Amino acid sequence: MAQAERSTIDAAEVERFSRMAAEWWNPQGKFRPLHKFNPTRLAYIKEKVCAHYNLDPNSPQPFKGLRFLDIGCGGGLLCEPMARLGATVVGADAGETNIEVAKIHAAQSGLDIDYRATTAEALAEAGEKFDVVLNMEVVEHVADVDLYMSACSQMVKPGGMTFVATINRTLKALGLAIFGAEYVLRWLPRGTHQYEKLVRPEELETALVAAGLSVTEKVGVTYNPFADSWNRSNDTDVNYMVLAVRN
């Protein structure tokens, strides 16, 4: 009997986010937490990419000449800022509805972004390579973490880098990121995250190293309720980001 082909796609997760696709660019809608989170993510990406490639962060388009992949791009909340910073951007998502929303918004914004309704493994199989692979808040929604991380890592060019942001599998994260955010504060629809699918930093690092990358930094991201803002921190118990490079 033929072995079933492995896939990173969790059909239920794709359907969940597709149903919310029209909300992607509403800063007060269902993706409000991502809109609040975005400045912290963008600042970190810009700082680390400029340092890695010795680019001028004060340049209006410091990423000119670099090819970026935003895997699991949703409606394009990261793709558009990367394009404005000069990068050549491929935005990929398994949800065709998300991609259609992203295309429409990019056209309205006058941005040229290569949006594709596809998977990480399909892109890797096609031999796609990138200077920077953004893998932000996606790994906790895939069906096969090891296969997904392997496919994403294959696409990092020699000398390239990847950013992975996700939620730790801890009781603190269960209380804050799931129960607090989804059931109490209602920042996110109930069921957005499942505790058993959350990924611990050591699991992520193991997958990255197995794929031939070197982890260079791990940083926490915490929410300040008084300032209503997200900030980098040493606390990786809930949200965290990992930076890895291919030497």
mmCIF file of C-alpha atoms in Angstrom:
data_model
loop_
_atom_site.group_PDB
_atom_site.id
_atom_site.type_symbol
_atom_site.label_atom_id
_atom_site.label_comp_id
_atom_site.label_asym_id
_atom_site.label_seq_id
_atom_site.Cartn_x
_atom_site.Cartn_y
_atom_site.Cartn_z
ATOM 1 C CA MET A 1 0.000 0.000 0.000
ATOM 2 C CA ALA A 2 1.432 3.407 -0.982
ATOM 3 C CA GLN A 3 2.403 5.665 1.880
ATOM 4 C CA ALA A 4 0.224 8.780 2.194
ATOM 5 C CA GLU A 5 2.039 11.915 1.089
ATOM 6 C CA ARG A 6 2.990 14.130 3.997
ATOM 7 C CA SER A 7 1.635 17.655 4.074
ATOM 8 C CA THR A 8 2.066 20.673 6.308
ATOM 9 C CA ILE A 9 -1.478 21.830 5.633
ATOM 10 C CA ASP A 10 -4.071 21.627 8.385
ATOM 11 C CA ALA A 11 -7.311 22.031 6.414
ATOM 12 C CA ALA A 12 -9.283 23.165 9.463
ATOM 13 C CA GLU A 13 -6.751 25.932 10.173
ATOM 14 C CA VAL A 14 -6.807 27.110 6.547
ATOM 15 C CA GLU A 15 -10.607 27.232 6.608
ATOM 16 C CA ARG A 16 -10.628 29.106 9.938
ATOM 17 C CA PHE A 17 -8.380 31.892 8.668
ATOM 18 C CA SER A 18 -10.051 31.997 5.246
ATOM 19 C CA ARG A 19 -13.388 32.740 6.920
ATOM 20 C CA MET A 20 -11.780 35.776 8.585
ATOM 21 C CA ALA A 21 -9.926 36.946 5.447
ATOM 22 C CA ALA A 22 -11.944 40.121 4.945
ATOM 23 C CA GLU A 23 -10.827 41.269 8.413
ATOM 24 C CA TRP A 24 -7.076 41.244 7.694
ATOM 25 C CA TRP A 25 -6.671 44.996 7.167
ATOM 26 C CA ASN A 26 -9.116 46.159 9.837
ATOM 27 C CA PRO A 27 -6.929 47.317 12.766
ATOM 28 C CA GLN A 28 -9.918 47.068 15.120
ATOM 29 C CA GLY A 29 -11.140 43.710 13.785
ATOM 30 C CA LYS A 30 -10.341 40.085 14.451
ATOM 31 C CA PHE A 31 -6.644 40.586 13.626
ATOM 32 C CA ARG A 32 -6.227 43.580 15.943
ATOM 33 C CA PRO A 33 -3.568 41.722 18.007
ATOM 34 C CA LEU A 34 -1.408 41.327 14.891
ATOM 35 C CA HIS A 35 -1.781 45.008 14.047
ATOM 36 C CA LYS A 36 -0.658 45.871 17.589
ATOM 37 C CA PHE A 37 2.156 43.315 17.391
ATOM 38 C CA ASN A 38 3.373 44.436 13.964
ATOM 39 C CA PRO A 39 5.557 47.433 14.954
ATOM 40 C CA THR A 40 7.629 45.211 17.263
ATOM 41 C CA ARG A 41 8.026 42.532 14.585
ATOM 42 C CA LEU A 42 8.917 45.078 11.904
ATOM 43 C CA ALA A 43 11.492 46.857 14.046
ATOM 44 C CA TYR A 44 13.172 43.551 14.924
ATOM 45 C CA ILE A 45 13.263 42.352 11.314
ATOM 46 C CA LYS A 46 14.641 45.661 10.028
ATOM 47 C CA GLU A 47 17.310 45.849 12.731
ATOM 48 C CA LYS A 48 18.535 42.272 12.255
ATOM 49 C CA VAL A 49 18.428 42.242 8.443
ATOM 50 C CA CYS A 50 20.333 45.520 8.223
ATOM 51 C CA ALA A 51 22.949 44.256 10.689
ATOM 52 C CA HIS A 52 23.300 40.872 8.947
ATOM 53 C CA TYR A 53 23.677 42.302 5.447
ATOM 54 C CA ASN A 54 25.510 45.490 6.546
ATOM 55 C CA LEU A 55 22.765 47.762 5.232
ATOM 56 C CA ASP A 56 21.955 51.357 6.164
ATOM 57 C CA PRO A 57 18.823 51.298 8.357
ATOM 58 C CA ASN A 58 18.311 55.023 7.656
ATOM 59 C CA SER A 59 18.024 54.445 3.921
ATOM 60 C CA PRO A 60 14.446 54.776 2.611
ATOM 61 C CA GLN A 61 14.765 51.334 0.974
ATOM 62 C CA PRO A 62 17.501 49.404 2.792
ATOM 63 C CA PHE A 63 16.211 46.017 1.587
ATOM 64 C CA LYS A 64 16.642 46.813 -2.121
ATOM 65 C CA GLY A 65 18.242 43.817 -3.843
ATOM 66 C CA LEU A 66 17.078 41.300 -1.215
ATOM 67 C CA ARG A 67 14.483 38.615 -1.937
ATOM 68 C CA PHE A 68 12.025 37.924 0.890
ATOM 69 C CA LEU A 69 9.544 35.113 1.461
ATOM 70 C CA ASP A 70 6.689 35.652 3.903
ATOM 71 C CA ILE A 71 5.311 32.148 4.385
ATOM 72 C CA GLY A 72 1.768 31.999 5.767
ATOM 73 C CA CYS A 73 1.440 35.649 4.799
ATOM 74 C CA GLY A 74 -2.312 35.940 5.424
ATOM 75 C CA GLY A 75 -3.530 39.289 4.118
ATOM 76 C CA GLY A 76 -0.031 40.689 3.689
ATOM 77 C CA LEU A 77 0.530 42.595 6.931
ATOM 78 C CA LEU A 78 4.281 41.929 6.738
ATOM 79 C CA CYS A 79 4.672 41.732 2.963
ATOM 80 C CA GLU A 80 3.652 45.320 2.353
ATOM 81 C CA PRO A 81 6.133 46.923 4.803
ATOM 82 C CA MET A 82 8.934 44.709 3.423
ATOM 83 C CA ALA A 83 8.079 45.823 -0.126
ATOM 84 C CA ARG A 84 8.069 49.471 0.967
ATOM 85 C CA LEU A 85 11.564 48.922 2.404
ATOM 86 C CA GLY A 86 12.700 47.854 -1.063
ATOM 87 C CA ALA A 87 12.583 44.056 -0.854
ATOM 88 C CA THR A 88 11.400 41.823 -3.675
ATOM 89 C CA VAL A 89 8.631 39.959 -1.846
ATOM 90 C CA VAL A 90 6.929 36.622 -2.365
ATOM 91 C CA GLY A 91 3.920 36.174 -0.089
ATOM 92 C CA ALA A 92 2.675 32.594 0.193
ATOM 93 C CA ASP A 93 -0.384 31.244 1.969
ATOM 94 C CA ALA A 94 -2.379 28.015 1.705
ATOM 95 C CA GLY A 95 -5.633 29.982 1.871
ATOM 96 C CA GLU A 96 -6.662 31.226 -1.572
ATOM 97 C CA THR A 97 -9.089 33.711 0.013
ATOM 98 C CA ASN A 98 -6.255 35.247 2.050
ATOM 99 C CA ILE A 99 -4.154 35.601 -1.096
ATOM 100 C CA GLU A 100 -6.984 37.299 -2.989
ATOM 101 C CA VAL A 101 -7.435 39.804 -0.144
ATOM 102 C CA ALA A 102 -3.666 40.418 -0.081
ATOM 103 C CA LYS A 103 -3.542 40.979 -3.852
ATOM 104 C CA ILE A 104 -6.386 43.486 -3.765
ATOM 105 C CA HIS A 105 -4.856 45.448 -0.879
ATOM 106 C CA ALA A 106 -1.398 45.501 -2.516
ATOM 107 C CA ALA A 107 -2.922 46.822 -5.750
ATOM 108 C CA GLN A 108 -4.769 49.523 -3.808
ATOM 109 C CA SER A 109 -1.477 50.408 -2.104
ATOM 110 C CA GLY A 110 0.433 50.555 -5.397
ATOM 111 C CA LEU A 111 2.799 47.747 -4.360
ATOM 112 C CA ASP A 112 4.186 44.976 -6.569
ATOM 113 C CA ILE A 113 4.134 41.795 -4.449
ATOM 114 C CA ASP A 114 4.242 38.252 -5.812
ATOM 115 C CA TYR A 115 1.374 36.588 -3.933
ATOM 116 C CA ARG A 116 0.891 32.842 -4.349
ATOM 117 C CA ALA A 117 -1.683 30.401 -2.982
ATOM 118 C CA THR A 118 0.737 27.563 -2.270
ATOM 119 C CA THR A 119 2.577 25.644 0.449
ATOM 120 C CA ALA A 120 6.076 25.726 1.893
ATOM 121 C CA GLU A 121 6.838 22.247 0.582
ATOM 122 C CA ALA A 122 5.687 23.153 -2.957
ATOM 123 C CA LEU A 123 7.931 26.231 -2.991
ATOM 124 C CA ALA A 124 10.883 24.227 -1.651
ATOM 125 C CA GLU A 125 10.264 21.477 -4.204
ATOM 126 C CA ALA A 126 10.359 24.114 -6.957
ATOM 127 C CA GLY A 127 13.823 25.163 -5.767
ATOM 128 C CA GLU A 128 12.869 28.653 -4.582
ATOM 129 C CA LYS A 129 15.608 30.465 -2.626
ATOM 130 C CA PHE A 130 15.476 33.633 -0.547
ATOM 131 C CA ASP A 131 17.792 35.985 1.334
ATOM 132 C CA VAL A 132 15.229 36.256 4.149
ATOM 133 C CA VAL A 133 12.411 33.862 5.073
ATOM 134 C CA LEU A 134 9.766 35.279 7.413
ATOM 135 C CA ASN A 135 7.882 32.597 9.306
ATOM 136 C CA MET A 136 5.740 34.594 11.687
ATOM 137 C CA GLU A 137 2.911 33.133 13.771
ATOM 138 C CA VAL A 138 2.456 30.193 11.408
ATOM 139 C CA VAL A 139 4.252 27.160 12.836
ATOM 140 C CA GLU A 140 1.585 26.674 15.528
ATOM 141 C CA HIS A 141 -1.032 26.203 12.802
ATOM 142 C CA VAL A 142 0.622 23.553 10.590
ATOM 143 C CA ALA A 143 -0.020 19.820 10.563
ATOM 144 C CA ASP A 144 3.608 18.627 10.490
ATOM 145 C CA VAL A 145 6.085 20.955 12.210
ATOM 146 C CA ASP A 146 9.251 19.053 11.222
ATOM 147 C CA LEU A 147 8.264 18.835 7.550
ATOM 148 C CA TYR A 148 7.230 22.488 7.539
ATOM 149 C CA MET A 149 10.441 23.735 9.156
ATOM 150 C CA SER A 150 12.511 21.555 6.833
ATOM 151 C CA ALA A 151 10.775 22.993 3.767
ATOM 152 C CA CYS A 152 11.084 26.583 4.985
ATOM 153 C CA SER A 153 14.741 26.143 5.915
ATOM 154 C CA GLN A 154 15.594 24.674 2.492
ATOM 155 C CA MET A 155 14.611 27.985 0.954
ATOM 156 C CA VAL A 156 17.157 30.029 2.930
ATOM 157 C CA LYS A 157 20.084 30.878 0.652
ATOM 158 C CA PRO A 158 23.665 30.264 1.834
ATOM 159 C CA GLY A 159 24.402 33.293 3.998
ATOM 160 C CA GLY A 160 20.661 33.947 4.314
ATOM 161 C CA MET A 161 18.494 34.208 7.396
ATOM 162 C CA THR A 162 15.090 33.220 8.745
ATOM 163 C CA PHE A 163 12.835 34.627 11.442
ATOM 164 C CA VAL A 164 10.374 32.381 13.268
ATOM 165 C CA ALA A 165 7.794 33.805 15.667
ATOM 166 C CA THR A 166 5.352 31.662 17.601
ATOM 167 C CA ILE A 167 3.895 30.840 21.034
ATOM 168 C CA ASN A 168 5.579 28.668 23.650
ATOM 169 C CA ARG A 169 3.837 25.554 24.959
ATOM 170 C CA THR A 170 3.711 26.490 28.640
ATOM 171 C CA LEU A 171 0.994 26.790 31.253
ATOM 172 C CA LYS A 172 1.648 30.546 31.240
ATOM 173 C CA ALA A 173 0.924 30.645 27.502
ATOM 174 C CA LEU A 174 -2.206 28.542 28.020
ATOM 175 C CA GLY A 175 -3.420 31.070 30.563
ATOM 176 C CA LEU A 176 -2.477 34.254 28.718
ATOM 177 C CA ALA A 177 -2.356 33.501 24.977
ATOM 178 C CA ILE A 178 -5.309 31.123 24.840
ATOM 179 C CA PHE A 179 -7.627 31.523 27.841
ATOM 180 C CA GLY A 180 -6.876 35.217 28.411
ATOM 181 C CA ALA A 181 -6.693 36.398 24.790
ATOM 182 C CA GLU A 182 -9.471 34.229 23.358
ATOM 183 C CA TYR A 183 -11.947 33.671 26.198
ATOM 184 C CA VAL A 184 -11.544 36.652 28.544
ATOM 185 C CA LEU A 185 -10.313 39.610 26.484
ATOM 186 C CA ARG A 186 -11.703 38.191 23.234
ATOM 187 C CA TRP A 187 -8.783 39.586 21.236
ATOM 188 C CA LEU A 188 -8.973 36.489 19.046
ATOM 189 C CA PRO A 189 -11.810 34.138 18.077
ATOM 190 C CA ARG A 190 -12.052 31.104 20.341
ATOM 191 C CA GLY A 191 -10.127 28.172 18.928
ATOM 192 C CA THR A 192 -7.510 30.299 17.131
ATOM 193 C CA HIS A 193 -4.800 28.400 19.009
ATOM 194 C CA GLN A 194 -4.721 24.845 20.347
ATOM 195 C CA TYR A 195 -2.405 24.236 23.280
ATOM 196 C CA GLU A 196 -1.097 20.906 21.968
ATOM 197 C CA LYS A 197 0.023 22.557 18.702
ATOM 198 C CA LEU A 198 2.137 25.226 20.387
ATOM 199 C CA VAL A 199 5.888 24.795 19.900
ATOM 200 C CA ARG A 200 8.609 25.107 22.521
ATOM 201 C CA PRO A 201 11.799 27.014 21.626
ATOM 202 C CA GLU A 202 13.991 23.924 22.019
ATOM 203 C CA GLU A 203 11.744 21.989 19.602
ATOM 204 C CA LEU A 204 11.971 24.788 17.076
ATOM 205 C CA GLU A 205 15.735 25.068 17.464
ATOM 206 C CA THR A 206 16.141 21.299 17.007
ATOM 207 C CA ALA A 207 14.186 21.472 13.742
ATOM 208 C CA LEU A 208 16.206 24.449 12.490
ATOM 209 C CA VAL A 209 19.553 22.841 13.303
ATOM 210 C CA ALA A 210 18.442 19.578 11.684
ATOM 211 C CA ALA A 211 17.733 21.605 8.541
ATOM 212 C CA GLY A 212 21.283 22.972 8.491
ATOM 213 C CA LEU A 213 20.704 26.373 10.082
ATOM 214 C CA SER A 214 22.406 27.971 13.067
ATOM 215 C CA VAL A 215 20.254 29.660 15.695
ATOM 216 C CA THR A 216 21.813 33.021 16.545
ATOM 217 C CA GLU A 217 19.206 34.630 18.784
ATOM 218 C CA LYS A 218 16.031 33.968 20.725
ATOM 219 C CA VAL A 219 13.978 36.843 22.109
ATOM 220 C CA GLY A 220 10.706 37.081 23.980
ATOM 221 C CA VAL A 221 7.850 39.434 23.165
ATOM 222 C CA THR A 222 5.611 40.577 26.002
ATOM 223 C CA TYR A 223 2.468 42.695 26.243
ATOM 224 C CA ASN A 224 2.287 45.782 28.444
ATOM 225 C CA PRO A 225 -1.416 46.272 29.296
ATOM 226 C CA PHE A 226 -0.832 49.771 30.693
ATOM 227 C CA ALA A 227 0.762 51.046 27.481
ATOM 228 C CA ASP A 228 -1.302 48.686 25.270
ATOM 229 C CA SER A 229 1.893 47.781 23.441
ATOM 230 C CA TRP A 230 4.172 44.831 22.684
ATOM 231 C CA ASN A 231 7.878 44.949 23.468
ATOM 232 C CA ARG A 232 10.912 42.722 23.196
ATOM 233 C CA SER A 233 11.978 41.073 26.446
ATOM 234 C CA ASN A 234 13.944 38.188 27.937
ATOM 235 C CA ASP A 235 10.698 36.406 28.800
ATOM 236 C CA THR A 236 10.047 33.676 26.226
ATOM 237 C CA ASP A 237 7.336 31.916 28.264
ATOM 238 C CA VAL A 238 4.534 33.066 25.936
ATOM 239 C CA ASN A 239 5.459 34.805 22.672
ATOM 240 C CA TYR A 240 8.958 34.519 21.266
ATOM 241 C CA MET A 241 11.006 34.955 18.095
ATOM 242 C CA VAL A 242 13.975 32.896 16.889
ATOM 243 C CA LEU A 243 16.555 34.117 14.390
ATOM 244 C CA ALA A 244 18.624 31.566 12.432
ATOM 245 C CA VAL A 245 21.125 31.782 9.566
ATOM 246 C CA ARG A 246 22.572 29.452 6.956
ATOM 247 C CA ASN A 247 26.344 29.809 7.230
#
